[in-house]
Short mmCIF file of C-alpha atoms and ligand atoms in Angstrom, two decimals:
data_model
loop_
_atom_site.label_atom_id
_atom_site.label_comp_id
_atom_site.label_asym_id
_atom_site.label_seq_id
_atom_site.Cartn_x
_atom_site.Cartn_y
_atom_site.Cartn_z
CA MET W 1 -60.56 -90.02 179.12
CA PRO W 2 -59.76 -86.80 177.22
CA PRO W 3 -62.80 -84.57 176.58
CA PRO W 4 -64.44 -84.98 173.14
CA ILE W 5 -63.00 -82.85 170.35
CA ARG W 6 -65.22 -79.85 169.68
CA HIS W 7 -65.97 -80.07 165.97
CA PHE W 8 -68.36 -77.49 164.52
CA ILE W 9 -69.79 -79.45 161.59
CA ASN W 10 -73.45 -80.24 162.25
CA LEU W 11 -75.68 -78.06 164.43
CA PRO W 12 -77.68 -81.09 165.67
CA ASP W 13 -74.46 -82.65 167.06
CA ILE W 14 -73.98 -79.74 169.48
CA PRO W 15 -76.17 -79.39 172.58
CA PRO W 16 -78.77 -76.58 172.21
CA GLU W 17 -77.54 -74.79 175.33
CA THR W 18 -73.99 -74.77 173.94
CA LEU W 19 -75.19 -73.32 170.63
CA LYS W 20 -77.09 -70.61 172.47
CA GLY W 21 -73.98 -69.94 174.59
CA ILE W 22 -71.88 -69.51 171.45
CA LEU W 23 -74.44 -67.07 170.06
CA ALA W 24 -74.44 -65.04 173.28
CA HIS W 25 -70.64 -64.98 173.12
CA ALA W 26 -70.82 -63.71 169.52
CA HIS W 27 -72.79 -60.66 170.69
CA GLU W 28 -70.19 -60.14 173.44
CA MET W 29 -67.40 -60.36 170.84
CA LYS W 30 -69.12 -57.68 168.77
CA ARG W 31 -69.39 -55.42 171.80
CA SER W 32 -65.64 -55.83 172.47
CA LYS W 33 -64.60 -55.35 168.85
CA PHE W 34 -62.46 -52.28 169.57
CA ARG W 35 -60.62 -54.00 172.43
CA PRO W 36 -60.49 -57.61 171.25
CA PRO W 37 -59.27 -59.98 173.97
CA GLN W 38 -56.12 -61.83 172.80
CA ILE W 39 -57.55 -65.26 173.56
CA PHE W 40 -56.01 -67.01 170.54
CA ASP W 41 -52.44 -65.97 171.36
CA GLY W 42 -50.08 -68.62 169.96
CA LEU W 43 -52.83 -70.65 168.26
CA SER W 44 -53.06 -71.45 164.55
CA LEU W 45 -56.01 -72.19 162.31
CA ALA W 46 -55.68 -73.91 158.92
CA MET W 47 -58.27 -73.17 156.26
CA VAL W 48 -58.74 -75.41 153.24
CA PHE W 49 -60.95 -74.38 150.32
CA ASP W 50 -62.09 -76.38 147.31
CA LYS W 51 -64.53 -73.57 146.35
CA ARG W 52 -64.48 -69.80 146.15
CA SER W 53 -65.03 -67.62 149.24
CA THR W 54 -64.94 -63.98 150.27
CA ARG W 55 -66.82 -63.73 153.58
CA THR W 56 -65.91 -67.07 155.12
CA ARG W 57 -62.21 -66.74 154.37
CA MET W 58 -61.91 -63.11 155.44
CA SER W 59 -64.00 -63.44 158.59
CA PHE W 60 -62.03 -66.45 159.86
CA GLU W 61 -58.70 -64.79 159.06
CA VAL W 62 -59.63 -61.51 160.73
CA ALA W 63 -61.22 -63.32 163.69
CA MET W 64 -58.06 -65.31 164.40
CA LYS W 65 -55.70 -62.38 163.85
CA GLN W 66 -57.67 -59.79 165.86
CA LEU W 67 -57.64 -62.18 168.80
CA GLY W 68 -53.90 -62.89 168.59
CA GLY W 69 -53.84 -66.09 166.51
CA HIS W 70 -52.43 -67.14 163.14
CA THR W 71 -53.93 -68.60 159.98
CA ILE W 72 -52.72 -70.61 157.03
CA VAL W 73 -54.94 -70.77 153.98
CA MET W 74 -54.64 -73.55 151.42
CA ASN W 75 -56.41 -74.13 148.16
CA ALA W 76 -57.33 -77.83 148.14
CA GLU W 77 -56.10 -78.08 144.55
CA GLU W 78 -52.59 -77.22 145.70
CA MET W 79 -52.61 -79.86 148.43
CA GLN W 80 -51.70 -83.55 148.26
CA ILE W 81 -55.35 -84.22 149.16
CA THR W 82 -56.16 -83.58 145.48
CA GLY W 83 -53.54 -86.16 144.47
CA SER W 84 -53.37 -89.53 146.12
CA GLU W 85 -53.07 -88.59 149.80
CA SER W 86 -55.90 -89.90 151.94
CA LEU W 87 -58.24 -87.77 154.01
CA GLU W 88 -57.07 -89.76 157.03
CA ASP W 89 -53.40 -88.86 156.54
CA THR W 90 -54.30 -85.25 155.77
CA ALA W 91 -56.32 -84.99 158.98
CA LYS W 92 -53.62 -86.64 161.10
CA VAL W 93 -50.82 -84.47 159.71
CA LEU W 94 -52.80 -81.23 160.01
CA SER W 95 -53.52 -82.15 163.62
CA ARG W 96 -49.75 -82.07 164.34
CA PHE W 97 -49.31 -78.56 162.91
CA VAL W 98 -52.30 -76.45 163.86
CA ASP W 99 -54.85 -76.15 166.65
CA GLY W 100 -57.97 -76.16 164.49
CA ALA W 101 -58.91 -76.48 160.82
CA MET W 102 -61.74 -75.08 158.77
CA PHE W 103 -62.74 -76.85 155.57
CA ARG W 104 -64.88 -75.51 152.73
CA ILE W 105 -65.22 -78.80 150.95
CA SER W 106 -67.99 -79.86 148.57
CA SER W 107 -68.66 -83.27 150.09
CA HIS W 108 -70.24 -83.36 153.54
CA GLU W 109 -69.17 -87.01 153.90
CA LYS W 110 -65.57 -85.95 153.39
CA ILE W 111 -65.58 -83.35 156.16
CA GLU W 112 -67.07 -85.96 158.49
CA GLU W 113 -64.33 -88.40 157.52
CA ILE W 114 -61.67 -85.74 158.18
CA ALA W 115 -63.20 -85.09 161.60
CA ARG W 116 -63.14 -88.80 162.46
CA HIS W 117 -59.36 -88.86 162.02
CA ALA W 118 -58.45 -85.40 163.33
CA THR W 119 -57.31 -84.76 166.88
CA ILE W 120 -58.06 -81.03 166.55
CA PRO W 121 -61.45 -79.30 166.07
CA ILE W 122 -62.73 -79.29 162.48
CA ILE W 123 -65.07 -76.47 161.38
CA ASN W 124 -67.53 -76.69 158.50
CA GLY W 125 -67.06 -73.65 156.26
CA LEU W 126 -69.76 -74.87 153.79
CA THR W 127 -70.48 -78.27 152.30
CA ASP W 128 -73.10 -79.46 149.82
CA ARG W 129 -75.35 -80.08 152.83
CA SER W 130 -74.80 -77.32 155.33
CA HIS W 131 -73.37 -73.96 156.34
CA PRO W 132 -73.61 -73.80 160.13
CA CYS W 133 -71.27 -70.80 160.63
CA GLN W 134 -73.51 -68.75 158.32
CA ILE W 135 -76.62 -69.63 160.30
CA MET W 136 -74.99 -68.53 163.58
CA ALA W 137 -74.34 -65.11 162.01
CA ASP W 138 -77.89 -65.02 160.62
CA LEU W 139 -79.46 -65.77 164.00
CA MET W 140 -77.23 -63.15 165.60
CA THR W 141 -78.47 -60.61 163.05
CA ILE W 142 -82.11 -61.49 163.70
CA GLU W 143 -81.56 -61.08 167.46
CA GLU W 144 -79.97 -57.68 166.84
CA LYS W 145 -82.70 -56.43 164.53
CA LEU W 146 -85.82 -58.01 166.05
CA GLY W 147 -84.77 -58.60 169.66
CA SER W 148 -85.24 -62.37 169.59
CA VAL W 149 -85.47 -65.34 167.27
CA GLN W 150 -87.89 -67.40 169.36
CA GLY W 151 -91.43 -67.47 167.97
CA ARG W 152 -90.49 -65.66 164.76
CA LYS W 153 -91.76 -66.63 161.34
CA ILE W 154 -88.77 -66.99 159.02
CA VAL W 155 -89.66 -67.60 155.38
CA TRP W 156 -87.09 -69.20 153.09
CA LEU W 157 -87.73 -68.70 149.36
CA GLY W 158 -86.11 -70.21 146.29
CA ASP W 159 -83.72 -73.15 146.25
CA TYR W 160 -83.92 -75.57 149.18
CA ASN W 161 -80.13 -75.75 149.46
CA ASN W 162 -77.30 -76.17 151.96
CA VAL W 163 -78.06 -72.87 153.73
CA ALA W 164 -81.81 -73.59 153.87
CA MET W 165 -81.18 -77.06 155.30
CA THR W 166 -79.10 -75.56 158.09
CA PHE W 167 -81.87 -73.05 158.89
CA ALA W 168 -84.16 -76.07 159.23
CA GLN W 169 -81.74 -77.65 161.72
CA ALA W 170 -81.69 -74.43 163.76
CA ALA W 171 -85.48 -74.04 163.97
CA PRO W 172 -86.15 -76.50 166.83
CA VAL W 173 -83.11 -75.27 168.77
CA TRP W 174 -84.14 -71.61 168.74
CA ASP W 175 -87.86 -72.39 168.60
CA PHE W 176 -88.79 -70.42 165.48
CA GLU W 177 -91.03 -71.41 162.58
CA LEU W 178 -89.27 -71.93 159.25
CA VAL W 179 -91.58 -71.75 156.25
CA VAL W 180 -89.92 -73.18 153.14
CA SER W 181 -91.32 -72.06 149.81
CA CYS W 182 -89.67 -73.62 146.77
CA PRO W 183 -90.60 -75.58 143.63
CA ALA W 184 -92.48 -78.76 144.56
CA ASP W 185 -89.76 -81.08 143.25
CA LEU W 186 -87.34 -79.60 145.81
CA LYS W 187 -89.75 -79.83 148.73
CA PRO W 188 -87.95 -81.01 151.90
CA GLU W 189 -88.48 -84.79 152.10
CA ALA W 190 -89.46 -85.04 155.72
CA THR W 191 -90.38 -81.71 157.22
CA ALA W 192 -88.74 -81.55 160.62
CA ALA W 193 -90.29 -80.07 163.74
CA HIS W 194 -90.83 -76.31 163.32
CA VAL W 195 -90.51 -76.54 159.51
CA VAL W 196 -93.49 -76.23 157.14
CA TYR W 197 -93.62 -76.30 153.35
CA ILE W 198 -95.87 -73.93 151.37
CA GLU W 199 -95.46 -74.06 147.61
CA ASP W 200 -97.09 -70.68 146.90
CA ALA W 201 -94.60 -67.88 147.63
CA SER W 202 -97.20 -65.18 148.43
CA LYS W 203 -99.01 -67.40 150.91
CA ALA W 204 -95.71 -68.43 152.48
CA ALA W 205 -94.56 -64.82 152.92
CA ALA W 206 -97.77 -63.65 154.62
CA GLY W 207 -96.97 -62.16 158.03
CA ALA W 208 -93.26 -63.07 157.90
CA ASP W 209 -90.78 -61.51 160.34
CA VAL W 210 -87.86 -62.46 158.12
CA ILE W 211 -87.69 -63.07 154.39
CA VAL W 212 -84.55 -64.94 153.40
CA THR W 213 -83.21 -66.32 150.17
CA ASP W 214 -79.97 -67.44 148.54
CA THR W 215 -78.65 -67.93 145.04
CA TRP W 216 -80.62 -70.31 142.84
CA VAL W 217 -77.32 -71.71 141.52
CA SER W 218 -75.00 -72.81 144.30
CA MET W 219 -71.32 -73.30 143.58
CA GLY W 220 -70.84 -76.49 141.61
CA GLN W 221 -74.31 -76.26 140.02
CA GLU W 222 -73.32 -73.84 137.24
CA GLY W 223 -75.42 -74.20 134.10
CA LYS W 224 -78.63 -75.28 135.84
CA SER W 225 -81.91 -73.77 134.66
CA ILE W 226 -83.34 -71.06 136.92
CA GLU W 227 -86.73 -70.63 135.24
CA LYS W 228 -88.68 -72.62 137.83
CA PHE W 229 -87.40 -70.34 140.61
CA MET W 230 -88.86 -67.12 139.12
CA PRO W 231 -92.11 -67.33 141.21
CA TYR W 232 -89.87 -67.28 144.30
CA GLN W 233 -88.04 -64.05 143.46
CA VAL W 234 -88.00 -61.60 146.38
CA ASN W 235 -89.39 -58.35 144.95
CA PRO W 236 -91.40 -55.45 146.41
CA THR W 237 -94.73 -57.25 145.80
CA LEU W 238 -93.56 -60.23 147.81
CA MET W 239 -92.05 -58.08 150.59
CA LYS W 240 -95.43 -56.36 151.01
CA LYS W 241 -96.92 -59.69 152.15
CA ALA W 242 -94.53 -59.78 155.10
CA LYS W 243 -94.94 -57.73 158.30
CA ASN W 244 -94.29 -53.98 157.96
CA ASP W 245 -91.07 -54.25 159.97
CA ALA W 246 -89.90 -57.49 158.34
CA ILE W 247 -86.23 -57.78 157.44
CA PHE W 248 -84.66 -59.23 154.30
CA MET W 249 -81.62 -61.50 154.59
CA HIS W 250 -79.22 -63.19 152.18
CA CYS W 251 -75.92 -64.92 153.04
CA MET W 252 -74.34 -63.44 149.87
CA PRO W 253 -73.00 -63.54 147.18
CA ILE W 254 -76.16 -62.17 145.54
CA HIS W 255 -77.22 -62.59 141.93
CA ARG W 256 -78.99 -59.25 141.65
CA ASN W 257 -82.40 -59.26 139.97
CA GLU W 258 -82.49 -63.06 140.04
CA GLU W 259 -83.36 -64.28 143.55
CA VAL W 260 -83.83 -60.68 144.83
CA THR W 261 -84.41 -57.40 143.05
CA ASP W 262 -82.27 -54.30 143.40
CA ASP W 263 -85.20 -52.29 144.76
CA VAL W 264 -85.59 -54.65 147.73
CA LEU W 265 -81.87 -54.48 148.43
CA ALA W 266 -82.08 -50.68 148.44
CA THR W 267 -84.70 -50.57 151.22
CA SER W 268 -84.01 -50.34 154.95
CA ALA W 269 -85.52 -53.84 155.28
CA SER W 270 -82.35 -55.28 153.80
CA VAL W 271 -79.82 -56.17 156.52
CA ILE W 272 -77.35 -58.00 154.28
CA TYR W 273 -74.25 -56.03 155.23
CA ASP W 274 -74.87 -56.36 158.97
CA GLU W 275 -75.41 -60.06 158.33
CA ALA W 276 -72.07 -60.23 156.51
CA GLU W 277 -70.28 -58.31 159.30
CA ASN W 278 -71.73 -60.66 161.88
CA ARG W 279 -69.85 -63.54 160.24
CA LEU W 280 -66.74 -62.05 161.89
CA HIS W 281 -68.22 -61.88 165.39
CA ALA W 282 -69.84 -65.29 165.10
CA GLN W 283 -66.58 -66.89 163.90
CA LYS W 284 -64.79 -65.55 166.97
CA ALA W 285 -67.32 -67.21 169.26
CA ILE W 286 -67.30 -70.47 167.27
CA LEU W 287 -63.49 -70.55 167.33
CA ALA W 288 -63.42 -69.77 171.06
CA TRP W 289 -65.69 -72.73 171.78
CA CYS W 290 -63.80 -75.08 169.48
CA LEU W 291 -60.40 -74.06 170.81
CA GLU W 292 -61.22 -73.95 174.50
CA GLU W 293 -59.51 -77.31 175.06
CA SER W 294 -56.38 -75.79 173.47
CA GLY W 295 -56.24 -73.33 176.32
CA VAL W 296 -58.56 -70.57 175.17
CA SER W 297 -60.18 -68.90 178.11
CA VAL W 298 -63.82 -67.99 177.54
CA GLN W 299 -66.40 -66.58 179.86
CA LYS W 300 -68.06 -69.48 181.59
CA SER W 301 -71.19 -67.43 182.08
CA PHE W 302 -72.08 -68.26 178.50
CA GLY W 303 -72.78 -71.84 179.48
CA PHE W 304 -70.19 -73.76 177.49
N1 CP M 1 -71.84 -66.41 152.71
C1 CP M 1 -70.64 -66.95 152.42
O1 CP M 1 -70.28 -68.01 152.92
O2 CP M 1 -69.89 -66.19 151.59
P1 CP M 1 -68.52 -66.63 150.90
O3 CP M 1 -68.85 -67.69 149.88
O4 CP M 1 -68.00 -65.38 150.28
O5 CP M 1 -67.60 -67.18 151.94
N1 NVA M 2 -75.72 -71.90 148.57
C1 NVA M 2 -74.51 -71.18 148.25
C2 NVA M 2 -73.99 -70.51 149.46
C3 NVA M 2 -72.73 -69.70 149.24
C4 NVA M 2 -72.23 -69.06 150.49
C5 NVA M 2 -73.49 -72.13 147.65
O1 NVA M 2 -73.37 -73.27 148.13
O2 NVA M 2 -72.80 -71.75 146.70
#
């Protein structure tokens, strides 16, 4: 029996020790950034987008190219997938051309359907439900800044969205507490292990190691009212509730002076650009794990 295809779509589908191994490898990739090992020599990654992107697109492209691989980027609107071609045929044809494919596709069900028919690894570059590559970079950043993720209090404020839901999936794996503070109508339905809901933003932020937020209007939700999110704005008053050495994180793009104020972004607590840079190092480690069956040699010491 051939080994299972290594899709990177849902964090809970990947064994915790493997996820931790990928994260350790991401740090290693950052350390070797000036002498990047050419482990993707001869390999190609396709990237398909049905939404905008700056960080995800650039970090995957640079990750593949720095390590000797190739990329092909397609706008979903320009593909037959937007006409009458099925996801099944798209997945099967892509599998004959490239060694892996990343999809930024609105529907989570659709990326799962693509993965069911693909014979190459499929990577989730953001769906309406999750953003696992972002969370790997975020955890890497927390480890860099605070030494470890385990036991930390991470407070998510604002919209309980795709990024927040992926943080919730990571909490039991890395053993941190995720406090979600958002309007009551968005409260997580069933709070998972390690996830608590506190409606009041000030109470939620008390003693936090990490304050994290995201846009109140995710792509595809344009026109929605943001008034109910105002009590969840990250501003200096809210940051004062957190620990003195707390960090502020945001996956970007930021809507300045909506979910976070300029004066918070200007402080040394804000680690947003390191977080963005770490997308690159995390993508390399994610790709290395996904593509190992295609001949990529990775350091076994990382426990893959
Ligand atoms: N954080 C993130 O995924 O950014 P992009 O939308 O620019 O890819
Ligand atoms: N929640 C945001 C994340 C963008 C990277 C969105 O889905 O638009």
